Amino acid sequence: MSLPKKTSTTITPLIGIAYALPVAPVLLLMSSNNVLSGIYAKHHGLSLASISIVMLVAGLFDAVTDPAIGYFSDRYHARTGSRRPFVIGGALLLIPCAWFLLNPGESVTIAYFLLWYLLFYLSITLFQIPHLTWGGEISPISEQKNKVYGYRNLGGYMGMMVFMIIPMLPFTEGSEVTPETMRYLVVAAGLLVMPTLFVLLRYVPTGAHYSESLKTTENPFQAIHALMHSRPLLWFLAVSIAYVLAQGFYIGLEFMVMDIWLDMGDYYVYLSLLHLVVASLAVAPAMKIITRLGKIKALRLSIMVFAITVFLLPVVLLKSPYSLHLYAIFQMLYATASALGNIALFSLLSDVSDYNTFKLGIDRSASCFSLQSLVMKSMTAMGIALSIALAGWWGFDPAKTSQPEGAYWGLVLCIGVMPMLLSFVAALCVPGIAITEKRHAVIRRRLDARAERASQYVVQSKSLSGDAVPALK
C-alpha cells in the first residue's frame, strides 16, 4: 500500500458543502419514486399488479448492476485514486433517463415503464455508490465521517425540498403532485447538475488511496463473495434489509393514502415539506447525539423511534378531524429519526469498509456500498410492491373514489403493523455490527502502519533498481 494522498483530516464547511451539492439534483429526481406508482396508476392507467411487477424486476436488475458498479469503481480507484468519472457520468446520464420516465406521454405501456425505470435507477447507481464511498475516504477519522454524511444529508434534503416546492409555484396546476410537476422537476434538476458537479470537482479532495498489497483477477461477484465472510458487514446488511423493507411498506402507500383514502392530496406537499424542514434542522443535533452515544447506539435509537412512531398511523387512517394533525406529528417524529439514522448508517458502513480493507488486504469499499445500495433499492422496491399488492388484495383501489370498509385493515397492516415489526427486527440486529469508534481507531492506526511499511518497501525497491542500472552498463 502507498500512503494516503489528498485527504483532509478536518471536514471544513467548504468541503462538506461542495461534496453534498450534487446530491440535491439527484435526490430531487429520486423523490419522484415516492409518488411514481400513484402517478402511473392514477394518470397513466397502469394497474397496481403491473407496477408491482416492474418494481420486482428492477430489484433483480439491481442485483447485477450494483455489484458491478461497486467492483469497477474500486478497480478504477485502485489504479487512479479517484472515483470522479463514475459520479459525473451517473449524474449526467440521470437527466435524460428521468425525462422519459417522468414524462411518458399519452399512451403508456408496462414495457415503456420498465425500460426507463431500469435506466433511471442505473444512472442513480452510477452516481450514488461511488459518491457515498468517496465521502468515507475524504477523511480517515471516524468522527469526521459523521460530518461528511451530515452535509450529504442536508444536500439530499435540499433537493427533496425543491421537489415539494415545485407544486406550490404559481405556474403549476395546484399543490397536488401531477404529471406536470414531473416535467418541472426534471428541468430544475437539469439546471442544477452542471454547477454542482463543478463545485464538487473543484473543492473536494479525492480521498485516501491505498494501492493493493494483493493483486486480484476476481470478478464483481467474487468480490461480493469475499465480503460475505465479514461478520460486521453481514450484521449491517441484516439491519438494512429489515429497516429499509419497513420503510418501503410505508412509502408504497404514502401518497395514495393521502390522496385517495384521506382525500388530503392538497396537503401532501406541505406535510412532506414539513418532514424535510424538521429533518434538516435535526442534522446538527443528530451529529452531537452520534458523537455522544456512538454510531451503533444512535442507529438503534433512530430505528426504535420510527418503530414507535408508526403506532400513530392506524389512528390517522380513521379519517377523524384530527387525522391531519396526527399525520403532521408523525412526519416530524419520522423526520427526526431519519436524520439521525441516515448519518449513523452511512458513517458506520464506511468504518465497516475500513475493517474489511484491513482484514482482506484489498479495498472493496465501493463493493460494500454497492451491497447497501442493492439492499436499499431492492428492499424499497419489494416493500412498495408488497405494500400495494396487499392493499389491493384487501380491496384498496386508487382508481376508485370510494373504498370498501375492509380496505382500512389492509392499509393498517401495510403502513402500520409491518413497518413496526420489521423495525424491531432491525433494532435487534444492530449490536452485531460491533465496529465501535474505539475499534475503528485501532483499525485506522494499523492500516496507516501497513501503508507506511509498504511505502518504505517501494522506496527501497526503487533505490536498489536505480543503483543496479549503472552496474549493468
Coordinates of C-alpha atoms in Angstrom, one line a residue:
M1 CA 0.0 0.0 0.0
S2 CA 1.1 3.6 -0.6
L3 CA 0.5 6.3 1.9
P4 CA -2.9 8.1 1.7
K5 CA -2.9 11.1 -0.5
K6 CA -5.2 14.1 -1.0
T7 CA -7.1 13.5 2.2
S8 CA -8.5 16.0 4.7
T9 CA -8.3 15.2 8.4
T10 CA -10.8 18.0 9.1
I11 CA -14.0 18.4 7.2
T12 CA -14.4 22.2 6.6
P13 CA -17.8 23.7 5.7
L14 CA -16.5 24.3 2.2
I15 CA -15.5 20.7 1.7
G16 CA -18.7 19.4 3.2
I17 CA -21.0 21.7 1.1
A18 CA -19.1 21.0 -2.1
Y19 CA -19.4 17.3 -1.5
A20 CA -23.1 17.5 -0.8
L21 CA -24.2 19.8 -3.6
P22 CA -24.6 17.3 -6.4
V23 CA -26.8 15.2 -4.1
A24 CA -29.5 17.9 -4.4
P25 CA -30.5 17.4 -8.1
V26 CA -30.1 13.6 -7.7
L27 CA -32.4 13.4 -4.7
L28 CA -34.7 15.9 -6.4
L29 CA -35.3 13.2 -9.0
M30 CA -35.2 10.3 -6.7
S31 CA -38.0 11.9 -4.7
S32 CA -40.3 11.0 -7.6
N33 CA -40.2 7.4 -6.5
N34 CA -42.5 8.2 -3.5
V35 CA -45.3 9.2 -5.9
L36 CA -44.3 7.3 -9.1
S37 CA -46.6 4.3 -8.5
G38 CA -49.5 6.6 -7.7
I39 CA -48.9 8.8 -10.8
Y40 CA -48.7 5.8 -13.2
A41 CA -51.7 4.2 -11.6
K42 CA -53.9 7.4 -11.5
H43 CA -52.8 9.3 -14.5
H44 CA -51.4 6.7 -16.9
G45 CA -53.7 3.8 -16.3
L46 CA -51.3 1.1 -15.2
S47 CA -52.7 -1.4 -12.8
L48 CA -51.2 -2.0 -9.3
A49 CA -50.3 -5.5 -10.3
S50 CA -48.3 -4.2 -13.3
I51 CA -46.5 -1.6 -11.2
S52 CA -45.6 -4.3 -8.7
I53 CA -44.1 -6.5 -11.4
V54 CA -41.9 -3.6 -12.6
M55 CA -40.7 -2.9 -9.1
L56 CA -39.7 -6.6 -8.6
V57 CA -37.9 -6.8 -11.9
A58 CA -36.0 -3.7 -11.0
G59 CA -34.8 -5.4 -7.8
L60 CA -33.5 -8.3 -9.9
F61 CA -31.8 -5.9 -12.3
D62 CA -30.1 -4.1 -9.4
A63 CA -28.7 -7.5 -8.2
V64 CA -26.5 -7.5 -11.3
T65 CA -25.7 -3.8 -11.8
D66 CA -25.0 -2.7 -8.2
P67 CA -22.1 -5.2 -7.5
A68 CA -20.7 -4.5 -11.0
I69 CA -20.6 -0.7 -10.5
G70 CA -19.1 -1.1 -7.0
Y71 CA -16.4 -3.5 -8.3
F72 CA -15.4 -1.3 -11.3
S73 CA -15.3 1.8 -9.1
D74 CA -12.9 0.0 -6.7
R75 CA -10.7 -1.2 -9.5
Y76 CA -10.6 2.3 -11.1
H77 CA -9.9 3.8 -7.7
A78 CA -7.1 1.3 -7.0
R79 CA -5.3 2.4 -10.3
T80 CA -6.0 6.2 -10.2
G81 CA -7.1 7.2 -6.6
S82 CA -10.3 8.7 -8.0
R83 CA -14.0 7.9 -8.3
R84 CA -14.9 11.0 -10.2
P85 CA -15.8 9.6 -13.7
F86 CA -18.5 7.4 -12.2
V87 CA -20.0 10.3 -10.2
I88 CA -20.0 12.6 -13.2
G89 CA -21.3 10.0 -15.6
G90 CA -24.1 8.9 -13.4
A91 CA -25.3 12.4 -12.7
L92 CA -25.3 13.5 -16.3
L93 CA -27.0 10.3 -17.6
L94 CA -29.7 10.6 -15.0
I95 CA -31.3 13.7 -16.6
P96 CA -32.4 12.2 -20.0
C97 CA -33.5 9.0 -18.2
A98 CA -35.6 11.0 -15.8
W99 CA -37.2 12.9 -18.6
F100 CA -38.5 9.8 -20.3
L101 CA -39.6 8.1 -17.1
L102 CA -41.4 11.1 -15.6
N103 CA -42.9 12.4 -18.9
P104 CA -44.2 9.3 -20.7
G105 CA -46.7 11.0 -23.0
E106 CA -50.2 9.9 -23.7
S107 CA -50.2 6.1 -24.2
V108 CA -48.0 4.2 -21.6
T109 CA -47.2 0.5 -21.7
I110 CA -45.7 -1.6 -19.0
A111 CA -42.7 -2.2 -21.3
Y112 CA -42.1 1.6 -21.5
F113 CA -42.3 2.0 -17.7
L114 CA -40.0 -1.0 -17.1
L115 CA -37.3 0.2 -19.6
W116 CA -37.0 3.8 -18.3
Y117 CA -37.4 2.8 -14.7
L118 CA -34.4 0.4 -15.0
L119 CA -32.2 3.0 -16.8
F120 CA -33.3 5.7 -14.3
Y121 CA -32.0 3.6 -11.4
L122 CA -28.9 2.5 -13.2
S123 CA -27.9 6.2 -13.6
I124 CA -28.6 6.8 -9.9
T125 CA -26.4 3.8 -9.0
L126 CA -23.6 5.1 -11.1
F127 CA -23.7 8.3 -9.1
Q128 CA -24.7 7.0 -5.6
I129 CA -22.3 4.1 -4.9
P130 CA -19.0 5.9 -5.8
H131 CA -20.2 9.2 -4.3
L132 CA -21.1 7.5 -1.0
T133 CA -17.8 5.7 -0.9
W134 CA -15.9 8.9 -1.7
G135 CA -17.5 10.5 1.3
G136 CA -15.9 7.9 3.6
E137 CA -12.5 8.4 2.0
I138 CA -12.2 12.2 2.4
S139 CA -11.1 11.9 6.0
P140 CA -9.8 8.7 7.7
I141 CA -11.2 9.9 11.1
S142 CA -14.4 8.2 12.2
E143 CA -15.9 11.4 13.8
Q144 CA -15.1 13.4 10.7
K145 CA -17.1 11.0 8.6
N146 CA -20.2 11.9 10.6
K147 CA -19.7 15.5 9.3
V148 CA -19.3 14.3 5.7
Y149 CA -22.6 12.4 5.8
G150 CA -24.3 15.1 7.8
Y151 CA -23.6 17.5 5.0
R152 CA -24.7 14.9 2.4
N153 CA -28.0 14.5 4.3
L154 CA -28.6 18.2 4.1
G155 CA -27.8 18.2 0.3
G156 CA -30.4 15.5 -0.1
Y157 CA -33.0 17.3 2.0
M158 CA -32.5 20.4 -0.1
G159 CA -33.2 18.5 -3.3
M160 CA -36.3 16.9 -1.8
M161 CA -37.5 20.3 -0.7
V162 CA -37.3 21.6 -4.2
F163 CA -39.4 18.6 -5.3
M164 CA -42.1 19.6 -2.7
I165 CA -41.9 23.3 -3.5
I166 CA -42.5 22.9 -7.3
P167 CA -46.2 22.1 -7.0
M168 CA -46.7 25.3 -4.9
L169 CA -45.3 27.6 -7.6
P170 CA -47.8 29.9 -9.4
F171 CA -47.3 28.4 -12.9
T172 CA -48.3 24.9 -11.8
E173 CA -51.8 23.4 -11.7
G174 CA -52.1 23.5 -7.9
S175 CA -50.5 22.0 -4.8
E176 CA -51.0 18.4 -5.9
V177 CA -48.2 16.3 -7.5
T178 CA -49.2 15.8 -11.1
P179 CA -47.5 14.8 -14.4
E180 CA -46.9 18.5 -14.9
T181 CA -44.9 18.5 -11.7
M182 CA -42.7 15.8 -13.1
R183 CA -41.8 17.9 -16.1
Y184 CA -40.8 20.9 -14.0
L185 CA -38.7 18.8 -11.6
V186 CA -36.6 17.3 -14.4
V187 CA -35.9 20.8 -15.7
A188 CA -34.9 22.0 -12.3
A189 CA -32.6 19.1 -11.8
G190 CA -31.0 19.6 -15.2
L191 CA -30.2 23.2 -14.4
L192 CA -28.6 22.2 -11.1
V193 CA -26.4 19.3 -12.2
M194 CA -23.6 21.1 -14.0
P195 CA -22.8 23.8 -11.5
T196 CA -22.9 21.4 -8.5
L197 CA -20.6 19.0 -10.2
F198 CA -18.2 21.8 -10.9
V199 CA -18.0 22.8 -7.3
L200 CA -17.6 19.1 -6.3
L201 CA -14.6 18.6 -8.6
R202 CA -13.1 22.0 -7.6
Y203 CA -13.1 21.7 -3.8
V204 CA -13.4 18.1 -2.6
P205 CA -10.2 16.0 -2.1
T206 CA -10.1 12.7 -4.0
G207 CA -9.7 10.8 -0.7
A208 CA -7.4 8.2 0.6
H209 CA -5.8 5.9 -2.0
Y210 CA -4.2 2.6 -1.0
S211 CA -2.7 0.5 -3.8
E212 CA -3.5 -3.1 -3.1
S213 CA -0.9 -5.4 -1.5
L214 CA -2.8 -8.3 -3.1
K215 CA -3.4 -8.3 -6.8
T216 CA -6.6 -9.9 -7.8
T217 CA -8.3 -11.0 -11.0
E218 CA -11.7 -11.6 -9.3
N219 CA -14.9 -10.6 -11.0
P220 CA -17.7 -8.5 -9.3
F221 CA -19.5 -11.5 -7.8
Q222 CA -16.2 -13.0 -6.4
A223 CA -15.6 -9.7 -4.7
I224 CA -19.0 -9.8 -3.1
H225 CA -18.4 -13.4 -2.1
A226 CA -15.2 -12.4 -0.4
L227 CA -17.1 -9.8 1.6
M228 CA -19.6 -12.3 2.8
H229 CA -17.0 -13.6 5.3
S230 CA -17.2 -10.2 7.1
R231 CA -19.4 -10.6 10.2
P232 CA -19.8 -6.9 10.8
L233 CA -20.9 -6.3 7.2
L234 CA -23.4 -9.2 7.4
W235 CA -25.0 -7.8 10.5
F236 CA -25.0 -4.4 8.9
L237 CA -26.9 -5.8 5.9
A238 CA -29.3 -7.6 8.1
V239 CA -30.2 -4.3 9.8
S240 CA -30.5 -2.6 6.4
I241 CA -32.8 -5.3 4.9
A242 CA -35.3 -5.2 7.8
Y243 CA -35.3 -1.4 8.2
V244 CA -35.4 -0.5 4.5
L245 CA -38.2 -3.1 3.9
A246 CA -40.1 -1.5 6.8
Q247 CA -39.9 2.0 5.2
G248 CA -40.7 0.5 1.8
F249 CA -44.1 -0.7 3.1
Y250 CA -44.9 2.8 4.3
I251 CA -43.5 4.6 1.1
G252 CA -45.5 2.4 -1.2
L253 CA -48.8 3.7 0.1
E254 CA -47.9 7.1 1.5
F255 CA -49.0 9.2 -1.5
M256 CA -52.1 7.1 -2.3
V257 CA -53.2 7.1 1.4
M258 CA -53.0 10.9 1.5
D259 CA -54.6 11.5 -1.9
I260 CA -57.2 8.7 -2.2
W261 CA -58.0 7.4 1.3
L262 CA -57.8 10.6 3.4
D263 CA -58.7 12.9 0.5
M264 CA -55.9 15.2 1.6
G265 CA -53.8 15.2 -1.6
D266 CA -53.6 19.0 -1.4
Y267 CA -51.7 18.7 1.9
Y268 CA -49.2 16.1 0.7
V269 CA -46.5 18.6 -0.4
Y270 CA -47.0 20.6 2.8
L271 CA -46.6 17.7 5.1
S272 CA -43.6 16.3 3.1
L273 CA -42.0 19.8 3.2
L274 CA -42.6 19.8 7.0
H275 CA -40.8 16.5 7.2
L276 CA -37.8 17.8 5.2
V277 CA -37.5 21.1 7.2
V278 CA -37.6 19.2 10.5
A279 CA -35.1 16.6 9.2
S280 CA -32.7 19.4 8.1
L281 CA -33.0 21.1 11.5
A282 CA -32.3 17.8 13.1
V283 CA -29.0 17.2 11.3
A284 CA -26.8 19.2 13.7
P285 CA -28.3 17.7 16.9
A286 CA -28.1 14.3 15.3
M287 CA -24.4 14.6 14.8
K288 CA -24.0 15.6 18.5
I289 CA -26.1 12.6 19.6
I290 CA -23.9 10.3 17.4
T291 CA -20.8 11.7 18.9
R292 CA -22.1 11.2 22.4
L293 CA -23.7 7.8 22.1
G294 CA -21.6 6.3 19.3
K295 CA -22.9 5.3 15.8
I296 CA -24.2 1.9 16.8
K297 CA -26.4 3.1 19.7
A298 CA -27.5 6.1 17.7
L299 CA -28.6 3.9 14.8
R300 CA -30.5 1.7 17.1
L301 CA -32.2 4.7 18.7
S302 CA -33.3 6.1 15.4
I303 CA -34.9 2.7 14.4
M304 CA -36.7 2.4 17.6
V305 CA -38.1 5.9 17.3
F306 CA -39.5 5.0 13.9
A307 CA -41.0 1.8 15.2
I308 CA -42.8 3.6 17.9
T309 CA -43.9 6.4 15.7
V310 CA -45.8 4.2 13.2
F311 CA -48.3 3.5 16.0
L312 CA -49.9 6.8 15.1
L313 CA -50.8 5.7 11.5
P314 CA -53.8 3.4 12.3
V315 CA -55.4 6.4 14.1
V316 CA -54.6 8.7 11.2
L317 CA -56.4 6.3 8.9
L318 CA -59.7 6.6 10.8
K319 CA -60.4 9.9 9.0
S320 CA -61.1 11.8 12.1
P321 CA -61.0 15.6 12.4
Y322 CA -57.5 15.2 14.0
S323 CA -56.1 13.0 11.2
L324 CA -54.2 15.8 9.6
H325 CA -52.7 17.0 12.9
L326 CA -51.7 13.5 13.9
Y327 CA -50.1 12.9 10.5
A328 CA -48.1 16.1 10.9
I329 CA -46.8 14.8 14.3
F330 CA -45.9 11.5 12.7
Q331 CA -43.9 13.3 9.9
M332 CA -41.9 15.4 12.5
L333 CA -41.0 12.3 14.5
Y334 CA -40.2 10.3 11.4
A335 CA -38.0 13.1 10.1
T336 CA -36.0 13.3 13.3
A337 CA -35.4 9.5 13.3
S338 CA -34.4 9.7 9.6
A339 CA -31.9 12.4 10.1
L340 CA -30.2 10.5 13.0
G341 CA -30.4 7.1 11.2
N342 CA -29.1 8.2 7.8
I343 CA -25.9 9.8 9.2
A344 CA -25.1 7.0 11.5
L345 CA -25.9 4.3 8.9
F346 CA -23.5 5.5 6.2
S347 CA -20.8 6.7 8.5
L348 CA -20.9 3.3 10.2
L349 CA -20.7 1.5 6.8
S350 CA -17.6 3.5 6.0
D351 CA -16.0 2.2 9.2
V352 CA -17.0 -1.3 8.4
S353 CA -15.4 -0.9 4.9
D354 CA -12.1 0.1 6.6
Y355 CA -12.4 -3.0 8.7
N356 CA -12.8 -5.2 5.6
T357 CA -9.8 -3.4 3.9
F358 CA -7.6 -4.2 6.9
K359 CA -8.7 -7.9 7.2
L360 CA -8.7 -8.7 3.5
G361 CA -5.8 -6.5 2.2
I362 CA -7.9 -5.2 -0.7
D363 CA -10.0 -2.1 -0.7
R364 CA -13.5 -3.2 -1.6
S365 CA -15.2 -0.1 -0.1
A366 CA -17.4 0.6 -3.1
S367 CA -18.4 -3.0 -3.2
C368 CA -19.6 -2.6 0.4
F369 CA -21.6 0.4 -0.5
S370 CA -22.9 -1.4 -3.6
L371 CA -24.4 -4.0 -1.3
Q372 CA -26.0 -1.3 0.8
S373 CA -27.3 0.3 -2.4
L374 CA -28.7 -3.0 -3.6
V375 CA -30.4 -3.6 -0.3
M376 CA -31.9 -0.1 -0.2
K377 CA -33.3 -0.2 -3.8
S378 CA -34.4 -3.8 -3.8
M379 CA -35.9 -3.8 -0.3
T380 CA -37.6 -0.4 -1.0
A381 CA -39.0 -1.8 -4.3
M382 CA -40.0 -5.0 -2.6
G383 CA -41.7 -3.1 0.3
I384 CA -43.5 -0.9 -2.2
A385 CA -44.6 -3.9 -4.3
L386 CA -45.8 -6.0 -1.4
S387 CA -47.5 -3.0 0.2
I388 CA -49.6 -2.0 -2.8
A389 CA -50.3 -5.7 -3.7
L390 CA -51.5 -6.4 -0.1
A391 CA -53.6 -3.2 0.0
G392 CA -55.1 -4.2 -3.4
W393 CA -55.9 -7.7 -2.1
W394 CA -57.8 -6.1 0.8
G395 CA -59.8 -4.1 -1.7
F396 CA -58.0 -0.8 -1.9
D397 CA -58.1 0.7 -5.4
P398 CA -56.6 4.1 -6.1
A399 CA -58.6 4.4 -9.4
K400 CA -61.9 4.4 -7.4
T401 CA -63.3 7.3 -5.5
S402 CA -64.9 5.1 -2.8
Q403 CA -63.2 2.3 -1.0
P404 CA -64.7 -0.8 0.8
E405 CA -64.5 -0.8 4.6
G406 CA -62.2 -3.8 4.6
A407 CA -59.5 -1.7 2.9
Y408 CA -58.8 0.0 6.2
W409 CA -57.4 -3.1 7.7
G410 CA -55.2 -3.7 4.7
L411 CA -53.8 -0.2 5.0
V412 CA -53.2 -0.6 8.7
L413 CA -51.3 -3.8 8.0
C414 CA -49.1 -2.3 5.3
I415 CA -48.2 1.1 6.8
G416 CA -48.6 0.4 10.5
V417 CA -48.1 -3.2 11.6
M418 CA -45.5 -4.4 9.1
P419 CA -43.2 -1.4 9.4
M420 CA -43.3 -1.7 13.2
L421 CA -42.4 -5.4 13.3
L422 CA -39.6 -5.1 10.8
S423 CA -38.1 -2.1 12.6
F424 CA -38.0 -4.1 15.8
V425 CA -36.1 -6.9 14.0
A426 CA -33.6 -4.3 12.6
A427 CA -33.1 -2.8 16.1
L428 CA -32.3 -6.3 17.5
C429 CA -29.6 -6.8 14.8
V430 CA -27.8 -3.5 15.3
P431 CA -25.4 -4.6 18.1
G432 CA -24.0 -7.4 16.0
I433 CA -22.2 -4.8 13.7
A434 CA -19.7 -4.3 16.6
I435 CA -17.4 -1.7 14.9
T436 CA -17.3 1.0 17.6
E437 CA -15.4 4.3 17.3
K438 CA -12.6 2.9 19.5
R439 CA -12.3 -0.2 17.5
H440 CA -12.2 1.8 14.3
A441 CA -9.4 4.0 15.6
V442 CA -7.3 0.8 16.1
I443 CA -8.1 -0.3 12.6
R444 CA -7.0 3.0 11.1
R445 CA -3.7 3.0 13.0
R446 CA -2.9 -0.5 11.7
L447 CA -3.9 0.5 8.2
D448 CA -1.7 3.5 8.3
A449 CA 1.2 1.5 9.7
R450 CA 0.8 -1.1 6.9
A451 CA 0.7 1.7 4.4
E452 CA 3.9 3.2 5.9
R453 CA 5.8 -0.2 5.7
A454 CA 4.6 -0.7 2.1
S455 CA 5.7 2.8 1.1
Q456 CA 9.2 2.3 2.6
Y457 CA 9.4 -1.0 0.7
V458 CA 8.6 0.7 -2.6
V459 CA 11.1 3.4 -2.0
Q460 CA 13.9 0.9 -1.2
S461 CA 13.0 -1.2 -4.2
K462 CA 13.3 1.9 -6.5
S463 CA 16.5 2.8 -4.9
L464 CA 18.0 -0.7 -5.4
S465 CA 16.9 -0.8 -9.0
G466 CA 18.4 2.6 -9.7
D467 CA 21.7 1.6 -8.2
A468 CA 21.7 -1.6 -10.4
V469 CA 21.4 0.3 -13.7
P470 CA 25.0 1.7 -13.8
A471 CA 26.4 -1.7 -12.8
L472 CA 24.8 -3.3 -15.8
K473 CA 26.4 -0.8 -18.1

